[in-house]
Amino acid sequence: MTPMAEVPLWAAIPIAALLLIGAGLTFIGSVGLMRLSSFYDRIHAPTLGSSWGTAGIVMASMGYFSVLQGRPVLHEFLLGVFVTVTTPVTLTLLARAAVFRDRTEGNPDVPAREPLPPAAGAAPADGEPS
Amino acid sequence: MSATILATALAIAQLALVLAMAMAVVRMLRGPRAQDRVLALDALYLNCMLLLVTLGIRTGSVFFFEASLIIAMLGFVATVALAKFLMRGEVIE
Amino acid sequence: MSRLFPYPVLAAGLVLMWLVLNGFTPGHLVLGVAVSIVAGVSMSALHPAKPRLRRWDRIPQLVAIVLYDIVRSNIAVAALILSNGRHGRRRSGFVEIPLTLRDPLGLAILAIIITATPGTAWMQYDARREEVLLHVFDLVDESAWVALIKGRYESLLLEIFE
């Protein structure tokens, strides 16, 4: 018999629910990634998977191994923290790159950056500040 | 009883994650622009990592945790490098 | 002491991470402390700007607000994707928000909060104009978003960092 039979029922139900919530949200996020029509809409879709999609599955895994081994198993928590901190960084960088590319091509979807008034700064604000 | 509940939930969750990966691949192939492909690659990494965590639950082994941590780190570095490439045209300046 | 641990928060975080990964045993505690000393000393060689926190006691409140908002907007965005954007009537768009927050760490945390919450994404911060460009997935009222970001997150971050 698999070790799954050793998990008592009161723990199995919340673990299963967390698994389904996490996987469901990740699935919906990917549906959005596939179906939404513009890049700036699509950039919102993976955040579903990276916020509560990851949290649900990580919490399910933590609960399962904690119950199975009879002591708190917390290392999956690090995975959740890591994903929560890194995904916004990558998405922000990607958004910046996309805005920059669209602006240099003069794409009308993105608000163009009008030059600064002369009082605030001498140089026209057409370049990307590095 | 609890084994049935857990096994069913795991099967559904893994199916959903595999389908999510497939949809990310569709977006990656379809594009239309480079940033769409990079975004889809990031989502693919994330879904793959979550699939590995559920595999760890299924087999009851802690070994998959390390694999998913490494995939998460590789995904982060890869996407940051690709985003930088999109912006500047080169990774190392 | 401050030469061994130039960044106490970083050192404490590293020790805690080491113990969570390897199990709480005295041997791993010693090893984790050693790792955090090496990391802290090599970090100080980079001379990063030392973050200054003014109000520690506000951090739990910020974390609670952010977690609640992430749950709420997860449900909202999932419903929007499943209903095909209220059957095609959803409108997304860019919002420019003037910010008073200037601390780099505070801005970084604000960017992470906004992007981690489904439905809003941080696009670009213009340091000269002190304005940030956001993309909002379900844009109904622009001024409501400005008030939300400034009132809900920025005021708390200003209290913590400035």
XYZ file of C-alpha atoms in Angstrom:
385
model
C 0.000 0.000 0.000
C 1.197 3.503 -0.693
C 2.016 5.861 2.181
C -1.061 7.872 1.183
C -3.235 5.411 3.141
C -1.461 6.411 6.363
C -2.762 9.969 6.135
C -5.852 10.383 8.324
C -9.048 11.604 6.720
C -9.104 14.965 8.537
C -5.777 15.809 6.902
C -6.460 14.249 3.508
C -9.456 16.463 2.723
C -7.741 19.868 3.214
C -4.600 18.603 1.449
C -6.673 17.490 -1.537
C -8.588 20.786 -1.536
C -5.367 22.835 -1.480
C -3.946 20.735 -4.326
C -7.046 21.265 -6.449
C -7.174 25.030 -5.724
C -3.494 25.469 -6.559
C -3.563 23.402 -9.740
C -6.880 24.952 -10.779
C -5.592 28.508 -10.437
C -2.421 27.638 -12.344
C -4.563 26.053 -15.064
C -6.799 29.150 -15.309
C -3.687 31.319 -15.497
C -2.399 29.283 -18.439
C -5.804 29.458 -20.136
C -5.509 33.220 -19.856
C -1.970 33.116 -21.196
C -3.208 31.259 -24.249
C -6.454 33.114 -24.872
C -5.921 36.783 -23.994
C -5.294 38.939 -27.009
C -2.564 41.444 -26.132
C 0.802 41.049 -24.449
C -0.032 43.492 -21.658
C -3.152 41.493 -20.796
C -1.250 38.235 -20.906
C 1.365 39.467 -18.427
C -1.300 39.254 -15.687
C -2.111 35.608 -16.355
C 0.969 33.833 -14.888
C 0.635 35.763 -11.608
C -2.324 33.496 -10.814
C -0.008 30.501 -10.870
C 2.790 32.273 -9.071
C 0.688 33.585 -6.186
C -2.017 31.228 -4.959
C -1.320 28.485 -7.476
C 2.093 27.980 -5.940
C 0.879 28.688 -2.413
C -1.845 26.036 -2.633
C 0.406 23.262 -3.931
C 3.264 24.177 -1.581
C 0.927 24.203 1.415
C -0.513 20.839 0.357
C 2.989 19.375 0.126
C 3.942 20.833 3.519
C 0.812 19.420 5.117
C 1.246 15.980 3.515
C 4.863 15.471 4.569
C 4.251 16.963 8.032
C 1.433 14.503 8.708
C 3.342 11.588 7.183
C 6.558 12.155 9.114
C 4.900 13.318 12.330
C 6.976 16.493 12.540
C 6.688 19.880 10.829
C 8.306 19.755 7.379
C 8.771 23.345 6.307
C 11.345 23.362 3.521
C 8.691 23.705 0.801
C 7.909 27.074 2.348
C 11.216 28.330 0.929
C 10.002 27.383 -2.549
C 6.912 29.530 -2.040
C 8.927 32.489 -0.772
C 11.380 32.152 -3.648
C 8.645 32.098 -6.303
C 6.738 34.974 -4.673
C 9.835 37.173 -4.648
C 11.294 36.273 -8.046
C 8.234 36.190 -10.328
C 7.422 39.920 -9.887
C 11.065 40.732 -10.649
C 11.033 38.802 -13.933
C 7.615 40.130 -14.926
C 8.637 43.729 -14.206
C 11.806 43.333 -16.263
C 9.849 41.748 -19.090
C 7.225 44.509 -18.980
C 9.947 47.153 -19.102
C 11.526 45.455 -22.095
C 8.151 45.200 -23.852
C 7.304 48.867 -23.202
C 10.741 49.879 -24.443
C 10.403 47.804 -27.612
C 6.896 49.074 -28.312
C 7.946 52.686 -27.750
C 10.927 52.505 -30.068
C 8.661 51.047 -32.747
C 6.030 53.711 -32.097
C 3.353 51.157 -31.250
C 0.107 53.035 -30.432
C -0.868 50.537 -27.677
C 1.639 52.039 -25.272
C 1.339 55.617 -23.973
C 4.251 57.555 -25.422
C 6.407 59.416 -22.986
C 6.109 63.124 -23.707
C 9.304 65.132 -23.194
C 9.905 66.731 -19.818
C 9.103 70.435 -19.478
C 12.329 72.470 -19.816
C 12.220 73.656 -16.194
C 12.447 70.129 -14.786
C 15.336 68.886 -16.897
C 17.340 69.994 -19.910
C 17.553 66.695 -21.809
C 14.497 65.424 -23.697
C 13.205 62.226 -22.111
C 13.229 59.993 -25.145
C 15.858 57.470 -24.059
C 15.703 54.704 -21.533
C 17.351 55.733 -18.235
C 19.904 53.083 -17.427
C -10.560 6.243 1.969
C -8.007 8.985 2.412
C -5.740 7.245 -0.108
C -8.557 7.423 -2.690
C -9.213 11.112 -2.013
C -5.541 12.012 -2.217
C -4.880 9.900 -5.306
C -7.868 11.393 -7.152
C -6.949 14.969 -6.212
C -3.346 14.321 -7.249
C -4.394 12.868 -10.588
C -6.655 15.858 -11.347
C -4.015 18.339 -10.211
C -1.306 16.720 -12.313
C -3.559 16.597 -15.354
C -4.378 20.310 -14.892
C -0.687 21.168 -14.571
C 0.261 19.159 -17.661
C -2.495 20.889 -19.643
C -1.266 24.240 -18.294
C 2.223 23.387 -19.538
C 0.805 22.439 -22.931
C -1.003 25.786 -23.177
C 2.170 27.635 -22.276
C 3.929 25.746 -25.085
C 1.142 26.757 -27.495
C 1.660 30.412 -26.560
C 5.410 30.000 -26.911
C 5.080 28.588 -30.418
C 2.429 31.074 -31.467
C 4.256 34.166 -30.233
C 3.619 36.557 -31.932
C 6.465 38.588 -30.468
C 9.619 37.688 -28.590
C 8.282 38.981 -25.257
C 5.273 36.664 -25.554
C 7.583 33.699 -25.978
C 9.698 34.679 -22.978
C 6.571 35.139 -20.850
C 5.338 31.702 -21.944
C 8.732 30.178 -21.106
C 8.515 31.680 -17.616
C 5.036 30.209 -17.146
C 6.291 26.846 -18.463
C 9.096 26.806 -15.881
C 6.655 27.656 -13.099
C 4.149 24.958 -14.102
C 6.929 22.393 -14.440
C 8.146 23.246 -10.950
C 4.654 22.803 -9.504
C 4.297 19.482 -11.356
C 7.515 18.280 -9.716
C 6.154 19.201 -6.267
C 3.014 17.126 -6.928
C 5.214 14.253 -8.162
C 7.020 14.490 -4.820
C 3.698 14.076 -3.013
C 2.779 11.086 -5.192
C 6.019 9.215 -4.626
C 6.409 10.381 -1.027
C 10.017 11.332 -1.643
C 11.679 14.584 -0.633
C 14.064 14.294 -3.558
C 11.762 16.198 -5.916
C 11.928 19.270 -3.710
C 15.546 19.901 -4.628
C 14.793 19.437 -8.312
C 11.940 21.943 -8.189
C 14.077 24.474 -6.279
C 16.738 24.232 -8.983
C 14.148 24.591 -11.753
C 12.725 27.691 -10.042
C 16.198 29.243 -9.815
C 17.096 28.378 -13.422
C 13.774 29.785 -14.599
C 14.386 33.048 -12.759
C 17.888 33.504 -14.147
C 16.848 32.495 -17.666
C 13.913 34.897 -17.794
C 15.929 37.788 -16.369
C 18.664 37.189 -18.949
C 16.134 36.965 -21.778
C 14.328 40.138 -20.655
C 17.649 41.942 -20.557
C 18.430 40.617 -24.013
C 15.112 41.956 -25.342
C 15.911 45.380 -23.952
C 19.546 45.766 -24.912
C 20.178 43.200 -27.621
C 22.900 41.575 -25.551
C 23.089 39.820 -22.199
C 26.543 40.837 -20.990
C 27.529 44.446 -21.466
C 29.793 41.912 16.675
C 28.777 44.370 13.996
C 31.921 43.436 12.066
C 30.904 39.801 12.108
C 27.260 40.569 11.290
C 27.167 43.783 9.234
C 23.669 42.930 8.002
C 21.809 41.362 10.925
C 18.539 40.800 9.041
C 20.346 39.056 6.176
C 22.337 36.911 8.625
C 19.230 35.896 10.578
C 17.423 35.072 7.340
C 20.294 32.911 6.112
C 20.564 30.972 9.403
C 16.812 30.388 9.391
C 16.899 29.219 5.757
C 19.807 26.867 6.494
C 17.959 25.329 9.437
C 14.719 24.917 7.494
C 16.540 23.219 4.631
C 18.705 20.887 6.741
C 16.763 20.265 9.920
C 17.058 21.844 13.371
C 20.166 20.240 14.842
C 22.954 21.952 16.835
C 25.525 20.978 14.217
C 23.556 22.654 11.437
C 23.063 25.721 13.646
C 26.862 26.132 13.888
C 27.275 25.541 10.151
C 24.476 27.980 9.318
C 26.002 30.696 11.508
C 29.351 30.141 9.789
C 27.724 30.451 6.360
C 25.906 33.624 7.375
C 29.144 35.200 8.670
C 30.925 34.464 5.371
C 27.958 35.758 3.359
C 27.608 38.899 5.493
C 31.294 39.790 5.252
C 31.386 39.199 1.495
C 28.180 41.219 1.142
C 29.778 44.180 2.930
C 32.586 44.078 0.365
C 29.974 45.139 -2.202
C 29.033 48.215 -0.099
C 25.311 48.090 -0.754
C 23.231 50.961 0.599
C 22.114 50.089 4.106
C 18.332 49.975 4.264
C 16.821 52.024 7.054
C 13.562 50.877 8.565
C 11.777 53.387 10.725
C 8.682 51.515 11.782
C 9.096 47.769 12.263
C 5.656 47.474 13.814
C 3.895 48.382 10.562
C 5.341 45.445 8.592
C 2.824 42.814 9.832
C -0.026 45.136 8.875
C 1.416 45.538 5.361
C 1.885 41.764 4.982
C -1.690 41.115 6.101
C -3.123 43.690 3.679
C -1.075 42.301 0.783
C -2.027 38.666 1.469
C -5.710 39.602 1.664
C -5.510 41.607 -1.577
C -3.714 38.778 -3.380
C -6.475 36.322 -2.441
C -9.174 38.765 -3.507
C -7.617 39.657 -6.842
C -6.818 35.997 -7.568
C -10.529 35.274 -7.435
C -11.367 38.380 -9.480
C -8.845 37.663 -12.265
C -9.743 33.953 -12.412
C -13.422 34.882 -12.776
C -12.572 37.389 -15.510
C -10.548 34.843 -17.490
C -13.216 32.161 -17.151
C -16.073 34.488 -18.147
C -14.011 35.654 -21.136
C -13.662 39.138 -19.651
C -17.345 39.694 -18.811
C -18.044 38.457 -22.338
C -15.780 40.928 -24.064
C -16.634 44.050 -22.077
C -13.488 44.098 -19.918
C -11.170 46.984 -20.696
C -7.513 47.014 -19.702
C -5.227 49.994 -19.807
C -2.273 51.930 -18.530
C -2.410 54.186 -15.482
C 0.225 56.718 -14.504
C 0.568 57.222 -10.782
C 2.641 60.006 -9.192
C 4.552 58.701 -6.185
C 5.972 60.454 -3.143
C 7.961 57.378 -2.099
C 11.637 57.720 -3.088
C 13.491 55.121 -1.046
C 14.854 52.490 -3.495
C 14.018 49.554 -1.233
C 10.520 50.918 -0.654
C 10.006 51.287 -4.396
C 11.275 47.752 -4.981
C 8.842 46.385 -2.401
C 5.993 48.385 -3.931
C 6.873 46.964 -7.361
C 6.859 43.416 -5.980
C 3.531 43.961 -4.195
C 1.868 45.422 -7.274
C 3.145 42.796 -9.689
C 2.526 39.871 -7.323
C -1.105 40.919 -7.058
C -2.883 39.513 -10.114
C -4.569 42.221 -12.135
C -1.963 44.946 -11.757
C 1.527 44.994 -13.252
C 4.349 47.465 -12.678
C 5.650 48.611 -16.046
C 8.153 51.363 -15.547
C 9.278 53.865 -12.920
C 10.384 57.285 -14.104
C 12.775 58.588 -11.442
C 12.901 62.124 -12.804
C 9.179 62.630 -12.856
C 8.574 60.360 -9.857
C 5.826 58.590 -11.705
C 5.132 54.947 -12.238
C 3.367 53.390 -15.208
C 1.050 50.537 -14.279
C -0.989 48.216 -16.417
C -4.372 47.313 -14.979
C -6.185 44.200 -16.198
C -9.703 45.392 -15.368
C -9.683 49.170 -15.615
C -12.980 50.708 -14.583
C -11.966 53.956 -12.918
C -8.443 55.357 -13.187
C -8.645 57.685 -10.207
C -9.835 54.812 -8.021
C -6.632 52.906 -8.844
C -4.474 55.935 -8.072
C -6.231 56.364 -4.725
C -5.947 52.622 -3.984
C -2.201 52.372 -4.637
C -1.383 55.621 -2.851
C -3.699 55.125 0.103
C -3.391 51.410 0.680
C 0.269 50.619 -0.013
C 2.280 53.801 -0.461
C 1.223 55.466 2.789
C 2.240 52.376 4.776
C 5.556 52.068 2.914
C 6.229 55.761 3.530
C 5.691 55.192 7.234
C 8.035 52.189 7.228
C 10.869 53.657 5.184
C 10.774 57.427 5.411
